[in-house]
Amino acid sequence: MNDFEYLALVCVIPLGLALVEIAQGLADALKRHARAIGWLTPLVALLLLQNLVVIFWNLYNNQHRFEVSLLNILIALVLSVAFYLAASFAFPGASEEQDDLDAWFMRHRAKSVGLVGFITFFADVVVFGEDLASDWLYRLVVLAIFLAPLVLAIRTARIARARTYLLIANLMLFLVALFLSS
């Protein structure tokens, strides 16, 4: 087992659990709220899934850079656990009765969306920021374009605006993923 495989094993388990949390939350929402799921919680779920794809893509493309060290294991665990926590706040738990998922989102948006922003910033700057000195302006612009709608979604008190900001953040992350894949 090489260094990358060892580090990937450490972070894949919590990330896999986060994926299960998203799928289970969506399944529960569809079962309990067949008529009124709303837009906000599925948009957060989509944002988390896209972020997961980008993280895995970056990990795979940068596997030559990773070596097993205490710091790298700690960073992998912090990111993975933060991702799991964000996923756990995307949907209400099975024991929590919620009639309105948009109201759930509005109460917990700082946790789910805030953690997505933290994960994105931390992963881009700390983990994949090897060439930050050479392309720092580009990275800051991309982060600002993606993080600005997340901050606005957290700060707004209106559901319609939060939906718009999450749609923009999803579109920005999709474009970043397309850029990374080319």
PDB file of C-alpha atoms in Angstrom:
ATOM      1  CA  MET A   1       0.000   0.000   0.000  1.00  0.00           C
ATOM      2  CA  ASN A   2       1.521   3.312  -1.040  1.00  0.00           C
ATOM      3  CA  ASP A   3       1.196   6.607   0.856  1.00  0.00           C
ATOM      4  CA  PHE A   4      -1.743   7.868  -1.194  1.00  0.00           C
ATOM      5  CA  GLU A   5      -3.710   4.650  -0.699  1.00  0.00           C
ATOM      6  CA  TYR A   6      -3.132   4.811   3.042  1.00  0.00           C
ATOM      7  CA  LEU A   7      -4.241   8.452   3.300  1.00  0.00           C
ATOM      8  CA  ALA A   8      -7.193   7.831   1.006  1.00  0.00           C
ATOM      9  CA  LEU A   9      -8.304   4.982   3.244  1.00  0.00           C
ATOM     10  CA  VAL A  10      -8.273   7.308   6.259  1.00  0.00           C
ATOM     11  CA  CYS A  11     -10.523   9.892   4.620  1.00  0.00           C
ATOM     12  CA  VAL A  12     -12.697   7.667   2.412  1.00  0.00           C
ATOM     13  CA  ILE A  13     -14.523   6.049   5.314  1.00  0.00           C
ATOM     14  CA  PRO A  14     -15.967   9.319   6.757  1.00  0.00           C
ATOM     15  CA  LEU A  15     -16.589  10.616   3.212  1.00  0.00           C
ATOM     16  CA  GLY A  16     -18.448   7.407   2.387  1.00  0.00           C
ATOM     17  CA  LEU A  17     -20.523   7.823   5.533  1.00  0.00           C
ATOM     18  CA  ALA A  18     -21.274  11.396   4.451  1.00  0.00           C
ATOM     19  CA  LEU A  19     -22.478  10.084   1.096  1.00  0.00           C
ATOM     20  CA  VAL A  20     -24.736   7.616   2.921  1.00  0.00           C
ATOM     21  CA  GLU A  21     -26.008  10.458   5.137  1.00  0.00           C
ATOM     22  CA  ILE A  22     -26.953  12.499   2.053  1.00  0.00           C
ATOM     23  CA  ALA A  23     -28.646   9.542   0.354  1.00  0.00           C
ATOM     24  CA  GLN A  24     -30.488   8.545   3.540  1.00  0.00           C
ATOM     25  CA  GLY A  25     -31.617  12.122   4.168  1.00  0.00           C
ATOM     26  CA  LEU A  26     -32.926  12.423   0.633  1.00  0.00           C
ATOM     27  CA  ALA A  27     -34.700   9.071   0.892  1.00  0.00           C
ATOM     28  CA  ASP A  28     -36.298  10.052   4.213  1.00  0.00           C
ATOM     29  CA  ALA A  29     -37.345  13.409   2.784  1.00  0.00           C
ATOM     30  CA  LEU A  30     -38.952  11.736  -0.212  1.00  0.00           C
ATOM     31  CA  LYS A  31     -40.775   9.287   2.047  1.00  0.00           C
ATOM     32  CA  ARG A  32     -42.030  11.853   4.548  1.00  0.00           C
ATOM     33  CA  HIS A  33     -42.473  14.920   2.353  1.00  0.00           C
ATOM     34  CA  ALA A  34     -43.543  13.483  -0.967  1.00  0.00           C
ATOM     35  CA  ARG A  35     -45.371  16.681  -1.921  1.00  0.00           C
ATOM     36  CA  ALA A  36     -43.291  19.489  -0.385  1.00  0.00           C
ATOM     37  CA  ILE A  37     -39.556  18.881  -0.230  1.00  0.00           C
ATOM     38  CA  GLY A  38     -38.671  22.397  -1.296  1.00  0.00           C
ATOM     39  CA  TRP A  39     -35.511  23.475  -3.083  1.00  0.00           C
ATOM     40  CA  LEU A  40     -33.014  24.357  -0.409  1.00  0.00           C
ATOM     41  CA  THR A  41     -32.153  20.992   1.124  1.00  0.00           C
ATOM     42  CA  PRO A  42     -31.777  19.258  -2.271  1.00  0.00           C
ATOM     43  CA  LEU A  43     -29.559  22.151  -3.420  1.00  0.00           C
ATOM     44  CA  VAL A  44     -27.344  21.684  -0.367  1.00  0.00           C
ATOM     45  CA  ALA A  45     -27.242  17.935  -1.078  1.00  0.00           C
ATOM     46  CA  LEU A  46     -26.241  18.642  -4.690  1.00  0.00           C
ATOM     47  CA  LEU A  47     -23.602  21.096  -3.487  1.00  0.00           C
ATOM     48  CA  LEU A  48     -22.190  18.462  -1.135  1.00  0.00           C
ATOM     49  CA  LEU A  49     -22.171  15.790  -3.857  1.00  0.00           C
ATOM     50  CA  GLN A  50     -20.416  18.100  -6.303  1.00  0.00           C
ATOM     51  CA  ASN A  51     -17.912  19.076  -3.637  1.00  0.00           C
ATOM     52  CA  LEU A  52     -17.272  15.402  -2.936  1.00  0.00           C
ATOM     53  CA  VAL A  53     -16.570  14.783  -6.627  1.00  0.00           C
ATOM     54  CA  VAL A  54     -14.176  17.755  -6.771  1.00  0.00           C
ATOM     55  CA  ILE A  55     -12.361  16.577  -3.644  1.00  0.00           C
ATOM     56  CA  PHE A  56     -11.959  13.045  -5.017  1.00  0.00           C
ATOM     57  CA  TRP A  57     -10.838  14.427  -8.381  1.00  0.00           C
ATOM     58  CA  ASN A  58      -8.232  16.642  -6.720  1.00  0.00           C
ATOM     59  CA  LEU A  59      -7.051  13.787  -4.508  1.00  0.00           C
ATOM     60  CA  TYR A  60      -6.604  11.497  -7.478  1.00  0.00           C
ATOM     61  CA  ASN A  61      -4.835  14.105  -9.603  1.00  0.00           C
ATOM     62  CA  ASN A  62      -2.506  15.102  -6.763  1.00  0.00           C
ATOM     63  CA  GLN A  63      -1.776  11.662  -5.374  1.00  0.00           C
ATOM     64  CA  HIS A  64       1.931  12.032  -6.128  1.00  0.00           C
ATOM     65  CA  ARG A  65       2.118  14.881  -3.575  1.00  0.00           C
ATOM     66  CA  PHE A  66       0.803  13.010  -0.559  1.00  0.00           C
ATOM     67  CA  GLU A  67       2.931  11.250   1.959  1.00  0.00           C
ATOM     68  CA  VAL A  68       1.922   9.671   5.227  1.00  0.00           C
ATOM     69  CA  SER A  69       2.586  12.019   8.122  1.00  0.00           C
ATOM     70  CA  LEU A  70       0.781  12.919  11.286  1.00  0.00           C
ATOM     71  CA  LEU A  71      -0.177  16.319   9.856  1.00  0.00           C
ATOM     72  CA  ASN A  72      -1.557  14.844   6.622  1.00  0.00           C
ATOM     73  CA  ILE A  73      -3.605  12.268   8.513  1.00  0.00           C
ATOM     74  CA  LEU A  74      -4.970  15.012  10.776  1.00  0.00           C
ATOM     75  CA  ILE A  75      -5.854  17.224   7.802  1.00  0.00           C
ATOM     76  CA  ALA A  76      -7.571  14.315   6.035  1.00  0.00           C
ATOM     77  CA  LEU A  77      -9.591  13.507   9.142  1.00  0.00           C
ATOM     78  CA  VAL A  78     -10.580  17.146   9.769  1.00  0.00           C
ATOM     79  CA  LEU A  79     -11.812  17.558   6.192  1.00  0.00           C
ATOM     80  CA  SER A  80     -13.614  14.220   6.197  1.00  0.00           C
ATOM     81  CA  VAL A  81     -15.347  14.805   9.524  1.00  0.00           C
ATOM     82  CA  ALA A  82     -16.297  18.371   8.507  1.00  0.00           C
ATOM     83  CA  PHE A  83     -17.790  16.959   5.325  1.00  0.00           C
ATOM     84  CA  TYR A  84     -19.745  14.356   7.302  1.00  0.00           C
ATOM     85  CA  LEU A  85     -21.043  17.052   9.669  1.00  0.00           C
ATOM     86  CA  ALA A  86     -22.132  19.221   6.730  1.00  0.00           C
ATOM     87  CA  ALA A  87     -23.955  16.235   5.244  1.00  0.00           C
ATOM     88  CA  SER A  88     -25.653  15.460   8.542  1.00  0.00           C
ATOM     89  CA  PHE A  89     -27.114  18.991   8.678  1.00  0.00           C
ATOM     90  CA  ALA A  90     -28.379  18.922   5.092  1.00  0.00           C
ATOM     91  CA  PHE A  91     -31.531  16.992   6.049  1.00  0.00           C
ATOM     92  CA  PRO A  92     -33.361  16.536   9.352  1.00  0.00           C
ATOM     93  CA  GLY A  93     -32.805  13.250  11.149  1.00  0.00           C
ATOM     94  CA  ALA A  94     -35.388  10.485  11.143  1.00  0.00           C
ATOM     95  CA  SER A  95     -36.415  11.316  14.711  1.00  0.00           C
ATOM     96  CA  GLU A  96     -36.922  15.016  13.918  1.00  0.00           C
ATOM     97  CA  GLU A  97     -40.342  15.741  12.485  1.00  0.00           C
ATOM     98  CA  GLN A  98     -40.189  18.601  10.027  1.00  0.00           C
ATOM     99  CA  ASP A  99     -43.106  19.668   7.889  1.00  0.00           C
ATOM    100  CA  ASP A 100     -41.114  22.233   5.954  1.00  0.00           C
ATOM    101  CA  LEU A 101     -37.614  21.335   4.776  1.00  0.00           C
ATOM    102  CA  ASP A 102     -36.936  24.893   3.669  1.00  0.00           C
ATOM    103  CA  ALA A 103     -37.544  26.032   7.255  1.00  0.00           C
ATOM    104  CA  TRP A 104     -35.125  23.295   8.398  1.00  0.00           C
ATOM    105  CA  PHE A 105     -32.516  24.652   6.016  1.00  0.00           C
ATOM    106  CA  MET A 106     -33.012  28.230   7.177  1.00  0.00           C
ATOM    107  CA  ARG A 107     -32.444  27.174  10.799  1.00  0.00           C
ATOM    108  CA  HIS A 108     -29.342  25.051  10.036  1.00  0.00           C
ATOM    109  CA  ARG A 109     -27.839  26.778   6.996  1.00  0.00           C
ATOM    110  CA  ALA A 110     -24.856  28.148   8.877  1.00  0.00           C
ATOM    111  CA  LYS A 111     -23.834  24.610   9.803  1.00  0.00           C
ATOM    112  CA  SER A 112     -24.354  22.864   6.462  1.00  0.00           C
ATOM    113  CA  VAL A 113     -23.430  25.670   4.049  1.00  0.00           C
ATOM    114  CA  GLY A 114     -20.797  27.138   6.367  1.00  0.00           C
ATOM    115  CA  LEU A 115     -19.044  23.790   6.608  1.00  0.00           C
ATOM    116  CA  VAL A 116     -19.115  23.439   2.801  1.00  0.00           C
ATOM    117  CA  GLY A 117     -17.398  26.819   2.538  1.00  0.00           C
ATOM    118  CA  PHE A 118     -14.837  25.833   5.182  1.00  0.00           C
ATOM    119  CA  ILE A 119     -14.123  22.533   3.406  1.00  0.00           C
ATOM    120  CA  THR A 120     -13.701  24.233   0.046  1.00  0.00           C
ATOM    121  CA  PHE A 121     -11.440  26.967   1.359  1.00  0.00           C
ATOM    122  CA  PHE A 122      -9.380  24.641   3.556  1.00  0.00           C
ATOM    123  CA  ALA A 123      -8.977  21.996   0.845  1.00  0.00           C
ATOM    124  CA  ASP A 124      -8.068  24.492  -1.858  1.00  0.00           C
ATOM    125  CA  VAL A 125      -5.659  26.609   0.146  1.00  0.00           C
ATOM    126  CA  VAL A 126      -4.134  24.136   2.605  1.00  0.00           C
ATOM    127  CA  VAL A 127      -4.300  20.762   0.877  1.00  0.00           C
ATOM    128  CA  PHE A 128      -4.076  21.604  -2.804  1.00  0.00           C
ATOM    129  CA  GLY A 129      -2.383  24.987  -2.469  1.00  0.00           C
ATOM    130  CA  GLU A 130       1.074  23.806  -3.487  1.00  0.00           C
ATOM    131  CA  ASP A 131       1.233  26.274  -6.351  1.00  0.00           C
ATOM    132  CA  LEU A 132      -0.542  29.029  -4.453  1.00  0.00           C
ATOM    133  CA  ALA A 133       2.395  31.400  -4.857  1.00  0.00           C
ATOM    134  CA  SER A 134       2.299  31.213  -8.647  1.00  0.00           C
ATOM    135  CA  ASP A 135      -1.451  31.375  -9.211  1.00  0.00           C
ATOM    136  CA  TRP A 136      -2.733  32.970  -5.989  1.00  0.00           C
ATOM    137  CA  LEU A 137      -4.866  35.569  -7.784  1.00  0.00           C
ATOM    138  CA  TYR A 138      -6.596  32.909  -9.866  1.00  0.00           C
ATOM    139  CA  ARG A 139      -7.310  30.767  -6.786  1.00  0.00           C
ATOM    140  CA  LEU A 140      -8.618  33.712  -4.793  1.00  0.00           C
ATOM    141  CA  VAL A 141     -10.940  34.763  -7.619  1.00  0.00           C
ATOM    142  CA  VAL A 142     -12.297  31.218  -8.002  1.00  0.00           C
ATOM    143  CA  LEU A 143     -12.761  30.906  -4.245  1.00  0.00           C
ATOM    144  CA  ALA A 144     -14.457  34.294  -4.042  1.00  0.00           C
ATOM    145  CA  ILE A 145     -16.822  33.468  -6.900  1.00  0.00           C
ATOM    146  CA  PHE A 146     -17.786  30.205  -5.192  1.00  0.00           C
ATOM    147  CA  LEU A 147     -17.704  31.326  -1.558  1.00  0.00           C
ATOM    148  CA  ALA A 148     -19.566  34.626  -2.034  1.00  0.00           C
ATOM    149  CA  PRO A 149     -22.913  32.949  -2.827  1.00  0.00           C
ATOM    150  CA  LEU A 150     -22.423  30.616   0.144  1.00  0.00           C
ATOM    151  CA  VAL A 151     -21.874  33.549   2.492  1.00  0.00           C
ATOM    152  CA  LEU A 152     -24.905  35.315   1.032  1.00  0.00           C
ATOM    153  CA  ALA A 153     -27.026  32.152   1.440  1.00  0.00           C
ATOM    154  CA  ILE A 154     -26.049  32.031   5.099  1.00  0.00           C
ATOM    155  CA  ARG A 155     -26.673  35.743   5.690  1.00  0.00           C
ATOM    156  CA  THR A 156     -30.045  36.109   3.968  1.00  0.00           C
ATOM    157  CA  ALA A 157     -33.303  35.722   5.834  1.00  0.00           C
ATOM    158  CA  ARG A 158     -35.368  35.059   2.706  1.00  0.00           C
ATOM    159  CA  ILE A 159     -35.868  31.586   1.279  1.00  0.00           C
ATOM    160  CA  ALA A 160     -36.054  32.803  -2.333  1.00  0.00           C
ATOM    161  CA  ARG A 161     -32.711  34.589  -2.055  1.00  0.00           C
ATOM    162  CA  ALA A 162     -31.088  31.605  -0.342  1.00  0.00           C
ATOM    163  CA  ARG A 163     -32.325  29.410  -3.213  1.00  0.00           C
ATOM    164  CA  THR A 164     -30.835  31.800  -5.774  1.00  0.00           C
ATOM    165  CA  TYR A 165     -27.487  31.925  -3.977  1.00  0.00           C
ATOM    166  CA  LEU A 166     -27.336  28.133  -3.673  1.00  0.00           C
ATOM    167  CA  LEU A 167     -28.144  27.755  -7.369  1.00  0.00           C
ATOM    168  CA  ILE A 168     -25.284  30.143  -8.187  1.00  0.00           C
ATOM    169  CA  ALA A 169     -22.898  28.268  -5.861  1.00  0.00           C
ATOM    170  CA  ASN A 170     -23.882  24.945  -7.470  1.00  0.00           C
ATOM    171  CA  LEU A 171     -23.315  26.383 -10.929  1.00  0.00           C
ATOM    172  CA  MET A 172     -19.916  27.795  -9.923  1.00  0.00           C
ATOM    173  CA  LEU A 173     -18.823  24.491  -8.410  1.00  0.00           C
ATOM    174  CA  PHE A 174     -20.011  22.645 -11.522  1.00  0.00           C
ATOM    175  CA  LEU A 175     -17.950  24.969 -13.709  1.00  0.00           C
ATOM    176  CA  VAL A 176     -14.922  24.459 -11.464  1.00  0.00           C
ATOM    177  CA  ALA A 177     -15.402  20.691 -11.741  1.00  0.00           C
ATOM    178  CA  LEU A 178     -15.599  20.947 -15.538  1.00  0.00           C
ATOM    179  CA  PHE A 179     -12.443  23.054 -15.557  1.00  0.00           C
ATOM    180  CA  LEU A 180     -10.603  20.541 -13.364  1.00  0.00           C
ATOM    181  CA  SER A 181     -11.625  17.626 -15.552  1.00  0.00           C
ATOM    182  CA  SER A 182     -10.278  19.181 -18.765  1.00  0.00           C
TER     183      SER A 182
END
